[in-house]
Coordinates of C-alpha atoms and ligand atoms in Angstrom, one line a residue:
V1 CA 0.0 0.0 0.0
P2 CA 1.5 3.4 -1.0
E3 CA 2.1 5.5 2.1
G4 CA 1.7 9.3 2.2
N5 CA 5.2 9.9 0.7
L6 CA 4.3 8.2 -2.6
V7 CA 0.9 10.0 -2.9
R8 CA 2.6 13.4 -2.3
R9 CA 5.2 12.5 -4.9
L10 CA 2.5 11.5 -7.3
A11 CA 0.8 14.8 -6.8
G12 CA 4.1 16.5 -7.8
D13 CA 4.5 14.2 -10.9
L14 CA 0.9 15.0 -12.1
R15 CA 1.5 18.7 -11.6
R16 CA 4.7 18.5 -13.6
D17 CA 3.1 16.6 -16.5
L18 CA -0.5 18.0 -16.6
G19 CA -0.3 21.3 -14.6
G20 CA -1.8 24.2 -16.5
R21 CA -3.0 22.0 -19.4
V22 CA -6.4 21.2 -20.8
V23 CA -7.0 17.5 -20.7
E24 CA -9.2 15.0 -22.4
A25 CA -10.6 12.6 -19.8
S26 CA -12.1 9.2 -20.5
S27 CA -13.0 5.9 -18.7
P28 CA -12.2 3.1 -21.2
Q29 CA -13.5 0.6 -18.6
G30 CA -16.7 2.6 -18.3
R31 CA -17.0 2.7 -14.5
F32 CA -15.9 6.4 -14.3
A33 CA -17.6 7.6 -17.5
A34 CA -19.8 10.2 -15.9
G35 CA -16.9 11.7 -13.9
A36 CA -14.6 11.7 -16.9
A37 CA -17.2 13.6 -18.9
L38 CA -17.3 16.3 -16.2
L39 CA -13.5 16.7 -16.3
S40 CA -12.9 16.4 -20.0
G41 CA -12.0 19.6 -21.8
T42 CA -11.1 21.4 -18.6
R43 CA -7.7 22.5 -17.3
V44 CA -5.6 21.0 -14.5
V45 CA -5.0 23.9 -12.2
R46 CA -3.9 22.3 -8.9
T47 CA -2.7 19.0 -7.4
D48 CA -2.7 18.2 -3.7
A49 CA -2.4 15.4 -1.3
H50 CA -3.6 14.8 2.2
G51 CA -2.4 11.5 3.7
K52 CA -3.2 8.8 1.2
H53 CA -5.8 10.9 -0.6
L54 CA -4.9 12.6 -3.9
F55 CA -6.7 15.6 -5.3
V56 CA -6.4 17.1 -8.8
G57 CA -8.2 20.4 -9.3
F58 CA -9.8 21.3 -12.6
A59 CA -11.2 24.6 -14.0
P60 CA -12.7 25.7 -17.3
P61 CA -10.0 26.7 -19.8
G62 CA -10.7 30.5 -19.5
A63 CA -11.1 30.6 -15.7
P64 CA -8.6 32.3 -13.3
A65 CA -5.5 30.2 -13.1
R66 CA -5.5 28.6 -9.7
R67 CA -9.1 28.2 -8.7
A68 CA -10.5 24.7 -9.1
D69 CA -14.2 24.2 -9.4
H70 CA -14.1 20.4 -9.7
W71 CA -11.7 18.1 -8.0
L72 CA -10.7 14.6 -8.9
H73 CA -10.4 12.6 -5.7
V74 CA -8.4 9.3 -5.7
H75 CA -7.5 6.9 -3.0
L76 CA -5.2 4.2 -4.5
G77 CA -5.9 1.6 -1.7
L78 CA -4.2 -1.8 -2.1
Y79 CA -4.2 -2.2 -5.8
G80 CA -4.5 1.3 -7.3
K81 CA -1.8 2.6 -9.6
F82 CA -1.2 5.7 -11.7
T83 CA 1.0 5.2 -14.8
L84 CA 2.3 8.4 -16.4
G85 CA 3.8 8.8 -19.9
S86 CA 4.6 11.1 -22.8
G87 CA 3.8 10.8 -26.5
E88 CA 0.8 8.9 -27.9
P89 CA -0.9 6.9 -25.1
P90 CA -0.9 3.2 -25.6
E91 CA -4.0 1.2 -26.6
P92 CA -6.1 0.9 -23.4
W93 CA -5.8 -2.4 -21.7
G94 CA -7.1 -4.0 -18.5
A95 CA -9.5 -2.2 -16.1
L96 CA -8.5 1.3 -17.1
R97 CA -10.7 3.5 -14.8
L98 CA -9.5 6.9 -16.0
R99 CA -7.2 8.2 -18.7
L100 CA -6.1 11.8 -18.8
V101 CA -4.4 13.0 -22.0
T102 CA -3.2 16.6 -22.6
D103 CA -4.7 18.3 -25.6
D104 CA -1.8 18.8 -28.0
G105 CA -0.1 22.2 -27.8
A106 CA -2.4 23.4 -25.1
A107 CA 0.6 24.5 -22.9
A108 CA 0.6 27.7 -24.9
D109 CA -2.6 29.0 -23.1
D110 CA -1.1 28.3 -19.7
G111 CA -1.8 31.9 -18.5
G112 CA 1.6 31.9 -17.0
E113 CA 0.6 30.9 -13.5
D114 CA 1.8 27.3 -13.7
G115 CA 5.4 27.7 -14.4
D116 CA 6.0 24.1 -13.4
G117 CA 3.9 22.7 -16.3
A118 CA 5.6 20.3 -18.7
G119 CA 5.6 22.5 -21.7
A120 CA 4.7 21.2 -25.2
G121 CA 4.3 17.6 -26.0
L122 CA 1.6 15.0 -25.3
R123 CA 1.3 13.7 -21.8
W124 CA -1.0 11.1 -20.4
A125 CA -1.9 9.5 -17.1
D126 CA -3.7 6.2 -16.6
L127 CA -5.4 5.1 -13.4
R128 CA -6.2 1.5 -12.6
G129 CA -7.7 -0.2 -9.6
P130 CA -8.2 2.6 -7.1
T131 CA -10.3 2.2 -4.0
A132 CA -11.9 5.6 -4.6
C133 CA -12.1 7.7 -7.7
D134 CA -14.7 10.4 -7.8
V135 CA -15.3 14.1 -8.7
L136 CA -15.9 16.4 -5.8
T137 CA -16.9 20.1 -5.4
P138 CA -14.5 22.2 -3.3
H139 CA -16.9 21.6 -0.4
G140 CA -16.7 17.9 -1.0
V141 CA -12.9 18.1 -0.7
D142 CA -13.3 19.9 2.6
L143 CA -15.6 17.1 3.9
V144 CA -13.0 14.4 3.0
R145 CA -10.2 16.3 4.6
A146 CA -12.2 17.0 7.7
R147 CA -12.3 13.3 8.4
L148 CA -8.5 13.0 8.2
G149 CA -6.0 13.7 10.9
P150 CA -3.0 16.0 10.4
D151 CA -0.5 15.1 7.7
P152 CA 3.2 15.6 8.6
L153 CA 3.9 16.4 5.0
R154 CA 1.5 19.3 4.9
R155 CA 2.3 22.8 6.0
D156 CA -1.1 23.0 7.7
G157 CA -0.5 19.7 9.6
D158 CA -0.9 20.5 13.3
P159 CA 1.1 18.2 15.6
A160 CA -1.0 19.4 18.6
V161 CA -4.1 17.7 17.0
F162 CA -2.1 14.4 16.6
V163 CA -0.8 14.6 20.2
Q164 CA -4.3 15.3 21.6
R165 CA -6.0 12.4 19.6
V166 CA -3.4 9.9 20.6
Q167 CA -3.6 10.9 24.3
A168 CA -7.4 10.7 24.2
S169 CA -7.3 7.0 23.4
R170 CA -6.6 3.8 25.3
A171 CA -5.9 2.0 22.1
T172 CA -2.2 1.0 21.4
V173 CA 0.0 3.7 20.0
A174 CA 0.8 1.2 17.1
A175 CA -2.8 1.0 16.2
L176 CA -3.3 4.8 16.5
L177 CA -0.5 5.7 14.2
M178 CA -2.3 3.9 11.4
H179 CA -5.7 5.4 12.1
Q180 CA -6.1 8.0 9.4
D181 CA -8.2 10.3 11.6
V182 CA -5.4 10.5 14.1
L183 CA -2.5 10.9 11.7
A184 CA -2.8 10.9 7.9
G185 CA -0.4 9.2 5.5
V186 CA 1.4 6.8 7.8
G187 CA 1.2 3.1 6.8
N188 CA 2.8 0.0 8.0
I189 CA 6.5 0.8 7.2
Y190 CA 6.6 4.3 8.7
R191 CA 4.6 3.0 11.7
A192 CA 7.0 0.2 12.5
E193 CA 10.1 2.3 11.9
V194 CA 9.1 5.4 13.7
L195 CA 8.2 3.4 16.8
F196 CA 11.6 1.7 16.7
R197 CA 13.4 5.0 16.3
A198 CA 11.5 6.4 19.3
R199 CA 12.3 3.2 21.3
L200 CA 8.6 3.0 22.0
H201 CA 6.9 -0.3 22.8
P202 CA 4.1 -0.7 20.2
Y203 CA 1.5 -1.8 22.7
T204 CA 1.8 1.3 24.9
A205 CA -1.6 2.8 25.3
G206 CA -2.0 6.1 23.6
R207 CA -2.9 8.0 26.7
D208 CA 0.3 6.8 28.4
V209 CA 2.7 8.2 25.8
P210 CA 4.1 11.5 27.0
A211 CA 3.5 14.6 24.8
P212 CA 7.2 15.3 24.2
V213 CA 7.6 11.7 22.9
L214 CA 4.7 12.2 20.5
M215 CA 6.1 15.5 19.3
A216 CA 9.4 13.8 18.6
V217 CA 7.6 11.1 16.6
W218 CA 5.9 13.8 14.6
E219 CA 9.2 15.6 13.9
D220 CA 10.8 12.3 12.9
L221 CA 8.0 11.5 10.5
R222 CA 8.2 14.9 8.9
V223 CA 11.9 14.4 8.2
L224 CA 11.5 10.7 7.1
M225 CA 8.5 11.3 4.9
R226 CA 10.0 14.3 3.2
A227 CA 13.0 12.2 2.3
G228 CA 10.6 9.5 1.2
V229 CA 8.9 12.0 -1.2
R230 CA 12.2 12.9 -2.8
A231 CA 13.5 9.3 -3.0
G232 CA 10.2 7.7 -4.0
R233 CA 10.9 5.0 -1.4
I234 CA 11.2 4.6 2.4
V235 CA 14.6 4.6 4.0
T236 CA 14.8 5.0 7.8
T237 CA 18.2 3.5 8.7
A238 CA 21.3 5.6 9.5
P239 CA 24.1 4.5 7.1
A240 CA 26.2 3.3 10.2
D241 CA 23.3 0.8 11.2
R242 CA 23.0 -0.9 7.8
G243 CA 25.8 -3.4 8.4
G244 CA 27.0 -3.0 4.8
Q245 CA 23.6 -3.9 3.3
R246 CA 22.6 -1.9 0.3
G247 CA 19.3 -0.7 -1.2
R248 CA 16.1 -2.3 0.0
E249 CA 17.9 -4.8 2.2
G250 CA 19.4 -2.1 4.4
A251 CA 16.6 0.3 4.4
H252 CA 14.7 -0.6 7.6
Y253 CA 15.3 -1.3 11.2
V254 CA 12.5 -3.7 11.9
Y255 CA 9.9 -3.7 9.1
R256 CA 9.7 -7.2 7.6
R257 CA 12.8 -8.3 9.6
A258 CA 11.0 -10.8 11.9
G259 CA 13.5 -13.2 13.5
L260 CA 16.5 -11.3 12.1
P261 CA 18.9 -9.7 14.6
C262 CA 18.1 -6.1 15.6
R263 CA 20.5 -3.7 13.9
V264 CA 21.2 -2.0 17.2
C265 CA 21.2 -4.7 19.9
G266 CA 21.2 -8.1 18.0
T267 CA 17.9 -9.3 19.7
P268 CA 15.6 -11.1 17.2
V269 CA 13.0 -8.8 15.8
A270 CA 9.5 -9.7 17.0
T271 CA 6.3 -9.7 14.9
A272 CA 2.5 -9.9 15.7
E273 CA -0.7 -9.0 13.9
L274 CA -2.5 -5.9 15.0
E275 CA -5.8 -4.9 13.4
G276 CA -5.1 -7.1 10.4
R277 CA -1.6 -5.7 9.7
N278 CA 1.8 -7.1 10.7
L279 CA 3.7 -5.2 13.3
F280 CA 7.4 -5.5 13.9
W281 CA 9.5 -4.4 16.9
C282 CA 12.7 -5.1 18.9
P283 CA 11.7 -6.5 22.3
R284 CA 14.8 -5.1 23.9
C285 CA 15.2 -1.6 22.3
Q286 CA 11.5 -1.1 22.6
A287 CA 10.9 -2.7 26.0
P288 CA 7.7 -1.5 27.8
A289 CA 8.3 1.6 29.9
G290 CA 8.4 1.1 33.7
Ligands
ZN1 ZN1 17.2 -3.9 19.5

């Protein structure tokens, strides 16, 4: 499942390729035909992400540059995938929910606001298998976002809200980090890794985690997730802790390392299922407090 870093990165890629341009939208699979008809012939003016939710703002070609009146809202879920490309798009295949294609040469009527647009040349974006794909009004976007907790990647993400929601709960901190109304964008990898880096036992009740520890978790997530946007993958280990391992093999402290020695203390990494997802931790580095 893509975590918030990849959704944020995707928003940037879509802005780069489609920003400022009029697009033709279609749903070769048919399931999104009505939504595609609403968007077709309008201009991509904004892209945004909140947690694992992606938003692409559209406006009529002649409208003021940055004001979207329709938003495409996508949640990729387990199987969703965007494929981006340039030149003539390929023959549609599979369950292609949505195809966006820039209209040729439309970059010329950019209006100048979107300097980050791709310039001339055909660009396309194909969306397959999303959990959610719909067209929302600006108010509809507000409603979706109101259900989400703060996102460490957003400038408007408020850590005080995160701290307050964790401390209001007797659920485990490991479960709460994955609840999107507590904290938006964190998935299984960041959850396991940030708890390890904080030396926090995953089964600590939310209300028992001190505020300064939660603030430190938030700050750590901000740094790790920003790096994850740039890299397009999640790396949480310090180079000195990788034991000479490269790439994916050396990227994590505990995630998917059950039974392997902890990179810091050598104790075998533990695993358990929590709310249907696998949890990983070091029983020694993350011993229960007290
Ligand atoms: Zn350890």
